[in-house]
XYZ file of C-alpha atoms in Angstrom:
761
model
C -22.444 -29.394 17.390
C -22.951 -32.130 14.768
C -24.217 -35.304 16.832
C -23.718 -39.176 16.064
C -25.697 -40.980 13.468
C -26.965 -39.768 10.089
C -27.846 -36.049 10.081
C -27.856 -32.994 7.776
C -26.409 -29.771 8.652
C -26.470 -25.958 6.498
C -22.825 -24.500 7.041
C -22.151 -21.143 6.275
C -18.418 -19.913 5.663
C -17.713 -16.088 5.583
C -14.169 -14.809 4.907
C -12.292 -14.298 1.263
C -13.913 -17.726 0.281
C -14.955 -16.508 -3.247
C -12.535 -16.691 -6.234
C -10.427 -18.827 -4.406
C -11.412 -22.437 -5.490
C -13.724 -22.651 -2.444
C -16.264 -24.355 -3.693
C -14.213 -26.781 -5.716
C -12.565 -27.667 -2.326
C -15.844 -28.248 -0.719
C -17.161 -30.441 -3.471
C -13.802 -32.459 -3.151
C -13.959 -32.304 0.800
C -17.558 -33.828 0.502
C -16.791 -36.805 -1.805
C -14.063 -37.373 0.453
C -16.364 -37.899 3.279
C -18.798 -39.650 1.648
C -21.488 -36.903 2.206
C -24.373 -35.488 -0.154
C -25.886 -32.066 -0.334
C -24.515 -29.064 -2.406
C -22.451 -25.949 -1.806
C -23.115 -22.470 -3.674
C -21.947 -18.647 -3.700
C -24.112 -15.961 -2.331
C -23.812 -12.505 -1.399
C -22.875 -13.260 2.236
C -19.923 -16.272 1.245
C -20.275 -19.302 0.898
C -23.218 -21.487 1.817
C -23.353 -25.614 2.172
C -25.667 -28.280 2.936
C -24.255 -31.664 3.921
C -25.948 -34.937 4.908
C -23.898 -38.198 6.135
C -22.543 -39.993 8.827
C -22.439 -37.808 12.045
C -18.701 -38.134 12.624
C -18.225 -37.420 8.575
C -19.858 -34.342 9.004
C -17.665 -33.177 12.177
C -14.683 -33.863 10.189
C -15.890 -32.209 7.319
C -16.996 -28.986 9.384
C -13.421 -28.824 10.899
C -11.686 -29.055 7.463
C -13.447 -26.147 5.833
C -11.247 -23.732 7.827
C -8.369 -26.271 9.015
C -7.421 -27.200 5.252
C -8.930 -24.214 3.058
C -7.385 -23.527 -0.354
C -4.451 -21.148 0.021
C -5.476 -17.988 -1.169
C -8.639 -18.718 1.143
C -9.202 -16.636 4.216
C -12.096 -18.101 6.515
C -13.134 -15.504 9.480
C -15.929 -17.659 10.494
C -17.789 -21.226 9.961
C -21.606 -21.320 11.603
C -23.688 -24.398 11.299
C -27.249 -25.500 11.811
C -29.014 -28.789 12.259
C -31.782 -29.202 9.425
C -33.977 -31.792 8.313
C -32.400 -34.883 6.044
C -33.555 -34.928 2.754
C -32.283 -38.641 1.725
C -31.184 -37.114 -1.744
C -27.770 -38.697 -3.270
C -24.941 -36.726 -4.677
C -23.098 -33.524 -4.279
C -23.227 -30.639 -6.545
C -22.138 -26.850 -6.684
C -25.439 -24.968 -7.190
C -25.973 -21.361 -9.269
C -25.216 -18.442 -6.927
C -27.995 -16.557 -5.211
C -28.302 -12.716 -5.125
C -30.104 -10.445 -4.014
C -29.663 -10.710 -0.006
C -27.350 -8.177 1.943
C -23.809 -8.560 0.638
C -21.242 -9.702 3.020
C -19.090 -11.818 0.485
C -15.170 -10.824 0.323
C -13.518 -10.680 -3.155
C -9.761 -11.590 -3.295
C -7.029 -9.483 -3.931
C -5.050 -10.205 -7.409
C -2.882 -12.991 -6.956
C 0.585 -13.981 -8.612
C 0.531 -16.965 -11.014
C 0.619 -20.274 -9.305
C 3.446 -22.936 -10.289
C 1.094 -25.056 -12.052
C 0.319 -22.418 -14.314
C 3.573 -21.487 -14.994
C 4.316 -25.118 -16.097
C 1.291 -25.140 -18.145
C 2.852 -21.572 -19.918
C 6.221 -23.118 -20.533
C 4.972 -26.954 -21.353
C 5.182 -26.886 -25.565
C 2.887 -29.491 -25.265
C -0.057 -27.873 -23.465
C -2.543 -26.182 -25.111
C -1.933 -22.787 -22.988
C 2.011 -22.688 -24.120
C 2.847 -19.248 -23.895
C -0.380 -18.255 -23.046
C -0.156 -14.934 -21.414
C -3.434 -15.199 -19.233
C -3.100 -18.530 -17.716
C -5.212 -18.765 -14.461
C -6.440 -21.482 -12.161
C -8.310 -21.563 -9.116
C -5.153 -20.632 -7.126
C -3.742 -17.472 -8.916
C -4.588 -14.760 -11.213
C -6.895 -11.644 -11.514
C -9.710 -11.175 -8.906
C -10.157 -7.604 -7.763
C -9.387 -5.582 -10.721
C -11.897 -7.824 -12.883
C -14.514 -8.099 -10.532
C -17.666 -5.875 -11.459
C -20.446 -7.345 -8.653
C -20.998 -9.826 -6.057
C -21.459 -13.015 -5.907
C -18.130 -13.678 -7.425
C -19.228 -15.427 -10.680
C -17.721 -14.985 -14.386
C -20.552 -12.809 -15.385
C -20.000 -10.530 -12.640
C -16.210 -9.778 -14.032
C -15.096 -8.638 -17.096
C -14.352 -12.211 -18.152
C -17.978 -12.192 -18.825
C -16.774 -10.772 -22.453
C -15.203 -14.047 -23.324
C -17.663 -17.098 -23.455
C -16.103 -19.978 -22.930
C -14.780 -22.420 -25.456
C -15.606 -26.324 -25.184
C -12.292 -27.160 -23.635
C -12.526 -24.378 -20.924
C -16.014 -25.313 -20.062
C -15.043 -29.028 -19.467
C -12.194 -27.797 -17.250
C -14.750 -25.475 -15.160
C -17.279 -28.086 -14.925
C -15.167 -31.151 -13.835
C -14.748 -31.720 -10.361
C -11.122 -33.094 -10.582
C -9.938 -30.414 -12.521
C -7.991 -27.526 -10.817
C -9.939 -25.007 -13.272
C -13.156 -26.106 -11.988
C -15.024 -22.946 -11.433
C -12.501 -21.007 -11.697
C -14.098 -18.013 -12.807
C -11.471 -16.169 -14.754
C -10.330 -19.744 -16.895
C -9.906 -19.223 -20.613
C -7.079 -20.252 -23.398
C -6.003 -18.961 -26.730
C -8.926 -19.978 -28.239
C -11.638 -18.244 -26.156
C -9.422 -15.880 -23.897
C -7.907 -12.367 -24.252
C -5.274 -11.702 -27.047
C -2.641 -9.863 -27.040
C -1.794 -6.907 -29.348
C 1.318 -4.682 -30.248
C 1.061 -1.884 -32.087
C 3.957 1.540 -32.474
C 3.249 4.902 -31.452
C 1.511 5.365 -34.787
C -1.164 2.768 -33.862
C 0.314 0.442 -36.664
C 0.202 -3.475 -35.755
C 3.479 -5.424 -35.255
C 4.223 -8.119 -37.401
C 4.792 -11.312 -35.290
C 4.210 -12.829 -32.048
C 3.592 -9.464 -29.582
C 5.731 -10.885 -27.375
C 8.627 -11.623 -29.655
C 8.498 -8.403 -30.683
C 8.016 -6.462 -27.792
C 11.103 -8.162 -26.309
C 13.065 -7.287 -29.348
C 12.070 -3.213 -28.922
C 12.730 -3.194 -25.308
C 16.521 -5.136 -25.994
C 16.685 -1.805 -28.549
C 15.913 0.195 -25.642
C 12.553 1.287 -26.457
C 9.660 2.295 -23.897
C 6.793 0.225 -23.982
C 3.597 0.582 -22.674
C 2.141 -2.449 -21.347
C -1.095 -3.447 -20.070
C -0.920 -5.473 -16.805
C -3.718 -6.493 -14.025
C -4.224 -3.083 -13.191
C -3.224 -1.178 -15.390
C -0.483 0.253 -17.769
C 3.095 -0.233 -16.997
C 5.837 1.587 -18.372
C 8.870 -0.722 -19.165
C 12.164 -0.538 -20.640
C 15.474 -1.949 -19.908
C 16.782 -1.266 -16.509
C 20.358 -1.518 -17.489
C 20.189 1.052 -20.486
C 21.224 4.852 -19.107
C 19.905 6.303 -22.016
C 16.317 4.584 -22.089
C 16.134 5.077 -18.536
C 16.815 8.824 -18.711
C 14.378 8.664 -21.844
C 11.641 7.617 -19.713
C 12.370 10.420 -16.619
C 12.548 13.172 -19.142
C 8.911 11.629 -20.742
C 7.144 10.812 -17.409
C 8.469 14.216 -15.907
C 9.826 12.077 -13.111
C 12.749 14.059 -12.049
C 14.397 11.727 -9.716
C 11.923 9.600 -8.000
C 13.152 6.294 -8.241
C 11.939 3.343 -10.637
C 10.738 -0.032 -9.491
C 12.725 -2.889 -10.875
C 11.334 -6.503 -11.915
C 13.685 -9.260 -12.016
C 12.795 -12.565 -13.770
C 13.550 -14.765 -10.590
C 15.202 -14.435 -7.151
C 18.597 -15.159 -8.827
C 18.238 -12.169 -10.609
C 17.002 -10.514 -7.692
C 20.347 -11.192 -5.840
C 22.349 -9.706 -8.394
C 20.575 -6.573 -7.730
C 19.991 -6.514 -3.970
C 20.733 -7.741 -0.730
C 18.103 -10.557 0.592
C 17.361 -11.607 4.034
C 15.014 -14.865 4.291
C 12.210 -12.439 5.136
C 12.353 -10.347 2.284
C 12.499 -13.735 0.267
C 9.578 -14.675 1.745
C 7.615 -11.201 0.679
C 9.355 -11.246 -2.767
C 7.681 -14.945 -3.638
C 4.775 -14.703 -2.091
C 1.615 -14.590 -3.816
C 0.930 -10.566 -3.237
C 4.205 -10.007 -4.970
C 4.667 -6.091 -3.728
C 7.539 -3.824 -4.767
C 10.342 -4.657 -1.971
C 12.948 -1.982 -0.946
C 15.962 -3.731 -0.495
C 19.753 -2.667 -0.134
C 20.918 -2.590 -3.724
C 24.324 -4.561 -4.683
C 27.320 -2.174 -5.112
C 27.616 -3.304 -8.931
C 23.680 -4.011 -9.372
C 23.400 -3.992 -13.475
C 21.206 -1.056 -13.450
C 21.703 2.424 -14.949
C 22.153 5.332 -12.608
C 18.759 6.627 -13.681
C 16.809 3.680 -12.173
C 16.928 5.311 -8.176
C 19.815 7.994 -8.204
C 22.046 8.463 -5.148
C 19.771 5.771 -3.569
C 21.263 3.010 -1.388
C 17.780 1.125 -1.840
C 16.351 -0.413 -4.989
C 12.668 -1.558 -5.225
C 12.658 -4.968 -6.546
C 9.432 -7.125 -7.530
C 9.155 -10.408 -9.407
C 6.681 -11.227 -11.949
C 2.954 -11.635 -10.961
C 1.467 -12.531 -14.206
C 2.507 -14.831 -17.221
C 2.549 -11.956 -19.706
C 5.685 -10.932 -17.233
C 7.106 -14.088 -16.884
C 7.153 -14.147 -20.807
C 8.377 -10.799 -21.473
C 11.191 -11.025 -18.936
C 12.121 -14.472 -19.485
C 12.917 -14.061 -23.225
C 14.481 -10.902 -22.793
C 16.996 -12.130 -20.353
C 17.470 -9.150 -18.026
C 15.616 -6.731 -15.363
C 13.231 -4.373 -16.909
C 12.211 -0.732 -15.079
C 8.378 -1.389 -14.511
C 6.561 1.939 -13.618
C 3.569 3.173 -13.478
C 1.786 4.277 -16.701
C 1.208 8.027 -16.296
C 2.925 11.237 -15.931
C 3.755 12.909 -12.526
C 0.781 13.394 -10.066
C -1.647 11.547 -12.540
C -3.210 8.379 -11.640
C -2.405 4.864 -13.535
C -3.528 4.507 -16.877
C -6.460 1.825 -17.262
C -8.464 2.296 -20.204
C -7.997 1.123 -23.611
C -9.751 4.329 -24.923
C -7.576 6.836 -23.209
C -4.195 4.952 -22.972
C -2.394 6.440 -25.997
C -3.630 9.688 -25.476
C -2.474 10.072 -21.910
C 1.252 8.096 -22.803
C 1.366 9.613 -26.192
C 4.491 11.629 -25.449
C 6.114 8.666 -23.039
C 5.695 5.330 -25.136
C 7.568 4.434 -28.234
C 4.873 1.324 -28.339
C 1.713 -0.269 -26.648
C 1.286 -3.833 -26.013
C -2.742 -4.133 -25.137
C -4.900 -7.185 -24.454
C -8.651 -7.165 -24.775
C -9.579 -8.014 -21.185
C -10.743 -4.938 -19.291
C -9.656 -3.637 -15.851
C -12.512 -2.476 -13.837
C -10.599 -1.022 -11.126
C -7.140 0.796 -11.734
C -4.936 -0.743 -8.957
C -1.216 0.165 -8.640
C 1.992 -2.166 -7.416
C 2.130 -2.239 -2.968
C 5.343 -1.242 -1.716
C 6.642 -2.581 1.302
C 9.759 -2.580 3.379
C 11.255 -5.192 5.647
C 11.210 -4.539 9.447
C 12.257 -7.300 11.781
C 11.170 -9.831 9.871
C 7.882 -8.416 9.161
C 6.375 -6.293 5.963
C 6.040 -2.533 6.809
C 3.604 -0.979 4.119
C 4.590 1.816 2.418
C 1.837 1.597 -0.414
C -1.007 -0.727 -0.243
C -2.665 -1.868 -3.203
C -2.526 -4.567 -6.066
C -2.371 -7.961 -3.988
C -3.753 -6.602 -0.698
C -6.765 -4.684 -1.454
C -9.495 -5.565 -0.811
C -8.620 -7.937 2.202
C -10.207 -6.180 4.923
C -8.574 -5.376 7.936
C -10.473 -6.794 10.757
C -10.690 -5.716 14.097
C -12.341 -6.938 17.277
C -15.169 -4.346 17.588
C -18.172 -3.548 15.388
C -18.670 -0.761 13.302
C -22.145 -0.359 14.819
C -23.010 1.918 11.851
C -21.791 1.936 8.344
C -18.534 4.415 8.171
C -17.039 5.956 5.441
C -13.373 7.652 6.077
C -12.338 10.038 3.497
C -8.659 10.467 3.920
C -5.915 12.872 3.708
C -4.743 14.542 0.426
C -1.142 12.905 0.161
C -0.822 9.180 -0.803
C -4.997 8.979 -0.136
C -6.701 5.778 0.485
C -10.587 5.835 1.276
C -11.944 3.224 3.591
C -15.533 1.498 4.153
C -16.311 -0.343 7.157
C -19.145 -1.780 8.894
C -19.284 -5.050 11.326
C -15.888 -6.256 12.287
C -14.225 -5.088 8.954
C -12.600 -1.995 7.765
C -11.949 -2.322 3.803
C -9.127 0.514 3.163
C -9.084 1.133 -0.881
C -6.019 0.359 -3.239
C -3.762 3.313 -3.483
C -5.562 6.798 -4.691
C -2.548 8.886 -5.127
C -2.347 12.816 -4.039
C -5.831 14.571 -4.280
C -4.172 17.557 -6.363
C -5.897 16.974 -9.574
C -9.449 16.427 -11.092
C -8.182 13.031 -12.366
C -7.146 11.842 -9.031
C -10.251 13.175 -7.554
C -12.308 11.075 -10.114
C -10.391 8.177 -9.578
C -11.220 8.756 -5.627
C -14.882 9.012 -6.144
C -15.455 6.210 -8.231
C -13.393 4.075 -6.000
C -15.993 5.190 -3.292
C -18.935 4.267 -5.005
C -17.640 0.894 -6.200
C -16.387 -0.238 -2.754
C -19.834 1.141 -1.451
C -21.871 -1.097 -4.035
C -19.240 -4.145 -3.698
C -19.485 -4.359 0.006
C -22.628 -2.731 0.412
C -21.804 -0.138 2.552
C -24.269 2.454 2.638
C -22.493 5.381 4.848
C -24.238 6.692 7.763
C -21.093 8.487 9.422
C -18.282 10.403 7.386
C -15.038 10.928 8.843
C -12.564 13.293 7.184
C -9.535 15.159 7.950
C -9.821 18.647 9.740
C -8.008 20.771 7.060
C -10.543 22.544 5.429
C -8.694 22.555 1.914
C -7.995 19.065 1.579
C -10.286 17.649 -1.274
C -11.221 14.601 0.632
C -12.416 17.005 3.346
C -14.381 18.871 0.917
C -15.930 15.654 -0.540
C -16.941 14.781 2.722
C -18.476 18.090 3.548
C -20.526 18.186 0.523
C -22.385 14.745 1.451
C -26.279 14.561 2.337
C -27.724 12.557 5.130
C -24.690 11.693 6.939
C -23.336 12.359 10.290
C -19.892 14.073 9.653
C -16.954 13.437 12.211
C -13.715 15.379 11.861
C -10.408 13.536 12.909
C -7.294 15.113 13.931
C -4.665 14.125 11.259
C -2.172 12.671 13.700
C -4.838 11.283 16.238
C -6.080 9.305 13.264
C -2.418 8.057 12.688
C -2.143 6.804 16.238
C -5.588 5.232 15.861
C -4.794 3.723 12.480
C -1.793 1.653 14.307
C -4.129 0.809 17.098
C -6.540 -0.670 14.784
C -3.232 -2.354 12.685
C -2.660 -3.918 15.587
C -6.260 -4.677 16.994
C -5.705 -2.357 19.853
C -8.192 0.064 21.622
C -5.561 2.030 23.923
C -5.019 4.085 25.684
C -1.279 4.389 24.498
C 1.466 6.956 24.101
C 1.150 7.448 20.625
C 4.267 8.788 18.680
C 3.214 10.626 15.489
C 5.768 11.882 13.191
C 5.134 13.367 9.706
C 5.331 15.825 7.321
C 2.118 18.091 8.336
C -1.066 18.120 9.676
C -3.676 20.222 10.817
C -4.191 20.915 14.549
C -7.356 21.813 16.625
C -5.399 25.017 16.923
C -4.941 25.851 13.537
C -1.456 25.418 13.357
C 0.739 22.790 11.507
C 1.453 19.886 13.681
C 3.702 16.914 12.755
C 6.169 16.069 15.650
C 3.639 14.893 17.915
C 3.646 13.308 21.489
C 0.203 12.175 22.247
C -1.929 10.073 25.380
C -4.451 8.458 23.034
C -7.341 6.074 22.493
C -10.034 5.635 19.846
C -12.331 8.346 21.049
C -9.615 11.090 22.165
C -6.277 12.385 22.676
C -4.515 14.305 24.840
C -1.374 16.287 23.138
C 1.361 16.067 25.705
C 4.246 17.022 24.263
C 5.744 18.154 20.544
C 8.582 19.412 19.026
C 8.982 23.098 19.167
C 7.375 25.003 16.403
C 9.400 26.474 13.955
C 8.278 28.952 10.946
C 7.995 27.634 7.398
C 9.102 30.631 5.177
C 6.732 30.741 2.133
C 4.497 28.238 3.499
C 4.656 25.430 0.992
C 7.482 26.755 -0.628
C 9.513 25.472 2.256
C 8.354 22.049 1.537
C 9.591 22.242 -2.059
C 12.591 23.959 -1.077
C 13.967 22.317 2.226
C 16.870 25.127 2.592
C 14.283 27.593 3.710
C 13.939 25.504 6.601
C 17.630 25.146 7.558
C 17.185 28.939 7.250
C 14.187 29.086 9.783
C 16.292 26.332 12.378
C 19.556 28.271 12.034
C 17.894 31.740 12.727
C 15.769 30.621 15.812
C 19.084 29.087 17.224
C 21.868 31.475 16.230
C 20.091 34.719 15.331
C 22.099 36.843 13.358
C 25.288 34.858 14.188
C 24.780 31.933 12.135
C 28.158 29.929 11.319
C 29.874 30.494 8.444
C 28.104 27.178 6.693
C 27.873 25.917 3.320
C 24.372 25.953 3.179
C 24.397 29.823 4.008
C 26.908 30.521 0.970
C 25.039 28.493 -1.446
C 21.967 30.940 -0.815
C 24.042 33.976 0.366
C 21.957 36.229 -1.974
C 18.500 35.361 -0.423
C 19.357 34.254 2.807
C 18.531 37.885 4.282
C 14.924 37.805 2.691
C 14.274 34.375 3.956
C 15.206 35.484 7.701
C 13.010 38.663 7.410
C 10.112 36.343 5.943
C 10.605 33.696 8.843
C 10.714 36.659 11.152
C 7.808 38.536 9.892
C 5.724 35.565 10.229
C 3.976 36.425 6.822
C 3.236 33.008 4.710
C 5.423 31.652 7.077
C 3.236 29.474 9.524
C 4.836 27.794 12.672
C 5.141 23.967 12.763
C 6.205 20.808 14.840
C 6.888 18.964 11.999
C 9.228 16.051 12.187
C 9.350 15.959 8.534
C 10.781 19.856 8.350
C 13.272 18.650 10.815
C 14.594 16.097 8.815
C 14.474 18.734 5.637
C 16.611 21.399 7.471
C 19.455 18.893 8.606
C 19.400 17.279 5.179
C 20.111 20.970 3.570
C 22.446 21.720 6.342
C 24.174 18.644 5.298
C 24.342 19.695 1.589
C 22.171 16.912 0.567
C 18.999 18.722 -0.362
C 18.062 22.425 -1.233
C 15.446 21.321 -3.529
C 13.503 18.078 -3.848
C 11.413 16.657 -6.499
C 9.088 14.437 -4.564
C 7.778 14.054 -0.838
C 10.096 12.582 1.565
C 13.256 13.235 -0.749
C 15.203 15.026 1.715
C 14.405 12.987 4.844
C 15.053 9.846 2.526
C 18.393 11.237 1.278
C 19.617 12.002 5.185
C 18.624 8.142 5.958
C 20.873 6.955 3.089
C 23.760 9.056 4.063
C 23.701 7.838 7.578
C 26.665 5.299 8.693
C 25.326 2.110 9.662
C 28.577 1.578 11.780
C 28.065 4.738 13.713
C 26.464 3.839 17.076
C 26.687 7.112 18.853
C 23.866 9.735 19.194
C 23.164 13.257 20.130
C 22.019 13.415 23.930
C 19.283 16.073 23.967
C 17.187 16.006 27.363
C 13.736 16.758 27.216
C 12.724 20.325 27.873
C 11.277 19.780 31.815
C 6.996 19.234 31.306
C 7.419 19.789 27.663
C 8.867 16.575 26.420
C 10.507 17.310 22.791
C 9.658 21.135 22.718
C 13.935 21.627 22.531
C 15.004 18.396 20.582
C 14.755 19.967 17.241
C 16.483 22.811 17.848
C 19.206 21.204 20.188
C 19.686 18.595 17.115
C 20.120 21.063 14.641
C 22.889 22.966 16.930
C 24.399 19.239 17.410
C 24.691 18.672 13.787
C 26.323 22.004 12.908
C 28.759 22.014 16.242
C 30.006 18.507 14.292
C 29.712 19.718 10.987
C 32.492 22.711 11.661
C 34.697 20.676 13.392
C 34.735 18.519 10.138
C 32.919 15.471 11.453
C 32.151 13.303 8.350
C 28.140 14.129 7.146
C 27.411 10.097 7.580
C 28.476 10.092 10.835
C 26.420 13.084 11.749
C 23.598 11.736 9.649
C 23.368 8.609 11.700
C 23.792 10.596 15.199
C 20.943 12.906 14.323
C 18.804 9.912 13.876
C 19.952 8.392 16.958
C 19.773 11.601 18.702
C 16.186 11.892 17.629
C 15.243 8.093 18.321
C 16.527 8.548 22.202
C 14.972 11.567 22.776
C 11.495 9.833 21.878
C 12.550 7.129 24.500
C 13.080 9.663 26.995
C 9.943 11.702 26.193
C 8.123 8.412 26.716
C 9.491 7.646 29.905
C 8.112 10.620 30.916
C 4.740 10.233 29.820
C 4.481 6.879 31.459
C 5.944 8.215 34.765
C 3.270 11.180 34.757
C 0.254 8.613 33.708
C 1.456 5.080 34.022
C 0.945 3.768 30.047
C 3.386 1.527 29.264
C 2.444 0.957 25.661
C 3.457 2.810 22.449
C 2.048 3.420 19.194
C 4.386 4.732 16.395
C 2.773 6.185 13.103
C 3.440 8.968 10.566
C 5.635 8.871 7.447
C 8.687 9.837 9.130
C 8.401 6.114 10.578
C 8.846 4.403 7.192
C 12.635 5.324 8.130
C 13.697 2.267 9.235
C 17.095 3.331 10.858
C 15.073 5.651 12.935
C 12.255 3.001 13.802
C 14.811 0.371 14.858
C 16.611 2.573 17.390
C 13.182 3.866 18.563
C 11.355 0.226 19.071
C 15.006 -0.929 20.357
C 15.232 1.879 23.064
C 11.570 1.648 23.842
C 11.546 -2.214 24.470
C 14.808 -1.903 26.763
C 13.347 0.524 28.571
C 10.112 -2.046 28.983
C 7.606 -0.656 26.743
C 5.425 -2.640 24.715
C 5.871 -1.064 21.151
C 3.132 -0.913 18.280
C 4.087 -0.475 15.209
C 2.541 -0.735 11.151
C 2.226 -3.942 9.466
C -1.090 -4.425 7.713
C -1.760 -0.393 6.756
C 0.987 1.861 5.730
C 1.810 4.339 8.550
C 1.893 7.216 6.022
C -1.130 9.286 5.024
C -2.102 5.855 3.282
C -3.174 4.295 6.630
C -5.009 7.716 7.672
C -8.353 6.364 6.565
C -8.296 3.549 8.545
C -7.450 5.467 11.735
C -10.361 7.907 11.000
C -13.059 4.847 10.348
C -12.270 3.696 13.946
C -12.152 6.969 15.889
C -15.593 7.937 14.202
C -16.773 4.569 15.025
C -15.315 4.647 18.518
C -17.172 7.729 19.166
C -20.654 6.831 18.110
C -20.151 3.965 20.818
C -19.308 6.297 23.139
C -16.521 3.881 24.554
C -13.020 2.986 23.724
C -13.892 -0.664 24.790
C -17.417 -1.818 23.958
């Protein structure tokens, strides 16, 4: 409490308050209220001392959070009275290092309108400059090497200020006052364009790059968090060449449109989608594509949706503005490798893909892929949480009493370090299947641990012994290891995402996860809190003929389901005719149990139905068959297959009965699009009835939905609507993905809760 009359207070501001113009804001606020003192950064956040009239001090402290800069996230403001000094003036003082690190780092942020105006103004000294930024925008996380956040602790330390930039940086009235990445053509990073042989282009790099893009070339473009591969989105020859060179057979590419008008020509936009597209984070947003969108067929083969984003750096604005058409902008890598981000290896890694390279000389300290989201009921549903979101913490209403490292899963890996009330979920690492990705994983853990001063005492991991993330955890010394079951981690992740402790009815639907009984789970109904869980239901287990081969070839799951249902009397289906020669072999394999582990996976159920309907017998990326099934479903079909839970085992017969209904309709000549919709609705309705059965037994009326299957918004909408109609409170994801990208958060909160010993402490 600030007392009336002249006094002095020491203020501590915590949250994302470094690299977002907070010190200049405090400086201006102090002058507005005629207060003396100083402000600075330290490893805990922002420290302030102010002296003056008591009423002015009170208003000043209130405004620190209520009028904070756009990019700031103020978590806490604390004050204490200190003796007056009588010294006049207000200053920004040198940052303080050495104490325990509590400061937060801002994510990278899209270029603000003021900086875009500078870039477009022929009279401005930053006209056409692709690295223009200010306190309200630009690179942050990808250039930070240490805290507190000062220029010397970023890769911009390589670029000393020119006199003009130094003047802006030290002028309290300038919007670039203490903007750490501030630069201009005289002192900042520069572009360089070379062809595939390393021969420098003659002329302005942007103009030549635009000309080469217009000619159908594939360019490697260095961005904020790594290299992208870019080519014209409307050029089938160029996009097909990119697919072949990148070894990415069918997985959709993202498209960058110049502005909302250009985006509207590609996809259908809702007000919520517009907010996400134009926000400071600038993710790729998956949206329904227009029938005659001007993009090549190879951009997103057989897909109703298109991943669209808007420019988020001045370089993007310059390129696409001058080109005048959308471009494919996809990660600079070959399939299954991390995105390239170092200049010294990019030409080797992308040598067989890129026709030219648009370099710049600002180092990228942390590789960061583009984020991907869907929009569900007006909110973001993350699919991949990375650039623009990381490293903003997920705050929770309980404490991590001991520092935690959670190692995540194998696919779509993220890790998480946590302390206090903050969980720092990493940027997207990728699938931990090779040495390069494992290196990105271990380097990322070291960087986060240093940046946020987390020295793990507890290390959480998945139960699957062959995950590289699990093996990494088991090799850590002097830590307490906590194994967390995969689907419990999914439900716990959803709880943490919503700031809840449970208990809840948890529905965890995904591809596969290792169960404590040694079998493969994936269609789970749990009663869970942050400490533990009870498996109260699951889809009936079905063999996976050939093990992991059944994931790559969904028709094998069709064999397994059809054999379990019909035995030797399988109806004369097209899927059987397509694989007539191998069908008996696969049946024998499934029945023998040899290399055919049984699984309750919801993802494998979607695979089976997709193959039966003739959509996918083979997939080239994870989840492709399920996506095709969602895409096929008629949106005007409201009916669903009625499948009743089997007595005391909710969901046990649901998969088999749904497949039986699919086959009956298919044999009767029902349109496959209607069958796909009825399958989705039938599964959703069965989930609702199963939850009702669990509520009747337990009294629980809250349901948490998690797992990669719940990225399917058709299924998700029907489940949420059905549960709400029956009086349930439903928790879904909005801060971390429901897929395995959110697993590390779930592992972290489970490990912490088990240490505390109670879910409510």
